[in-house]
Amino acid sequence: MSIEYTIEKIIHLPKLFRSLGNKSIHELLRDTGYFEIADQINQEDISKVLKRHPECINEWKLFSNDKRASSGWYLKELENNRHIVGYFDIKKGDTPVVEFSDNNEACAFFIKHEIENIRFI
């Protein structure tokens, strides 16, 4: 399985998760093959594939907004086409936020951090 093929599957996870409803996000991520090659996939790789599928960015934003957890990564769109990615922990509060002017880069950063978080659940 190629890295690009795995990333293609990863960037479509939120839509798949929402449509199936009977598998956890952890199971779906495992099914992509990511666990076996996680160290070979970086934010830049994700960004390249995501550029071909800009519709997936909104899916990840919805996924971020719909999460109901006491901690986790989030992706938010601000005014002036700026985006932030951060980590929230109900006990510790927010960690420093990373700000982006590029929607694609913000989403790729979020995806990599989110899937790493999911991988260790």
XYZ file of C-alpha atoms in Angstrom:
121
model
C 0.000 0.000 0.000
C 1.466 3.359 -1.001
C 1.758 6.393 1.242
C -0.351 8.471 -1.141
C -3.103 5.846 -1.217
C -3.156 5.737 2.581
C -3.383 9.525 2.783
C -6.236 9.496 0.256
C -8.109 7.206 2.627
C -7.187 9.291 5.677
C -8.424 12.603 4.316
C -11.851 11.065 3.675
C -12.184 9.670 7.226
C -14.633 12.260 8.618
C -17.135 11.664 5.836
C -16.774 7.896 6.183
C -17.100 8.095 9.969
C -20.284 10.140 9.683
C -21.829 7.926 6.997
C -21.063 4.541 8.581
C -21.875 5.277 12.182
C -21.021 1.745 13.306
C -17.218 1.973 13.529
C -15.070 4.081 15.781
C -12.729 6.634 14.258
C -9.868 4.554 15.665
C -11.046 1.469 13.754
C -11.460 3.461 10.547
C -7.988 4.972 10.877
C -6.505 1.524 11.523
C -8.240 0.262 8.376
C -6.422 2.882 6.264
C -3.088 1.207 7.025
C -1.808 4.330 8.760
C -0.660 2.526 11.899
C 1.928 0.564 9.928
C 3.426 3.603 8.170
C 2.654 6.520 10.510
C 6.302 7.516 10.762
C 6.481 7.833 6.962
C 3.605 10.326 6.661
C 4.109 13.963 7.494
C 2.123 17.171 7.278
C 3.586 18.065 3.883
C 2.507 14.719 2.412
C -1.010 15.262 3.717
C -1.078 18.812 2.356
C -0.146 17.663 -1.152
C -2.961 15.117 -1.300
C -5.427 17.466 0.384
C -4.866 20.080 -2.342
C -6.465 17.660 -4.805
C -9.481 17.238 -2.518
C -10.300 20.671 -1.047
C -13.816 19.486 -0.212
C -12.288 17.356 2.543
C -11.186 20.460 4.446
C -14.774 21.298 5.369
C -15.317 17.688 6.427
C -12.389 17.974 8.860
C -13.708 21.303 10.170
C -17.079 19.685 10.829
C -15.352 16.732 12.481
C -13.415 19.114 14.733
C -16.545 21.079 15.656
C -18.580 17.943 16.358
C -16.106 16.360 18.753
C -17.378 16.016 22.294
C -14.370 15.211 24.428
C -12.602 16.572 27.459
C -9.405 16.949 25.448
C -8.251 16.931 21.855
C -7.056 18.835 18.830
C -9.255 21.418 17.187
C -9.341 23.374 13.936
C -11.112 26.723 13.767
C -11.602 29.250 11.040
C -11.262 32.878 12.052
C -12.089 36.049 10.186
C -9.864 37.287 7.375
C -9.342 33.719 6.105
C -7.094 32.805 9.038
C -7.179 29.442 10.773
C -5.969 28.148 14.103
C -5.113 24.693 15.336
C -4.699 23.970 19.001
C -5.078 21.350 21.683
C -7.640 21.660 24.443
C -7.576 19.830 27.740
C -10.399 20.533 30.165
C -7.989 20.183 33.093
C -5.139 22.232 31.624
C -6.914 24.551 29.171
C -5.609 25.418 25.717
C -2.070 24.850 24.593
C -0.426 27.496 22.428
C -2.312 27.863 19.192
C -0.711 27.671 15.755
C -2.125 30.197 13.312
C -2.251 29.757 9.549
C -3.213 31.986 6.653
C -3.549 28.949 4.377
C -6.635 26.778 4.826
C -4.941 23.709 3.356
C -1.863 23.966 5.586
C -3.996 24.434 8.695
C -6.050 21.366 7.864
C -2.983 19.233 7.071
C -1.422 20.243 10.402
C -4.671 19.396 12.199
C -5.067 16.057 10.424
C -1.551 14.876 11.283
C -1.943 15.801 14.942
C -5.469 14.427 15.159
C -4.625 11.055 13.609
C -1.610 10.713 15.884
C -3.887 11.378 18.837
C -6.410 8.831 17.548
C -3.675 6.261 16.938
C -2.760 6.200 20.632
C -6.309 5.983 21.988
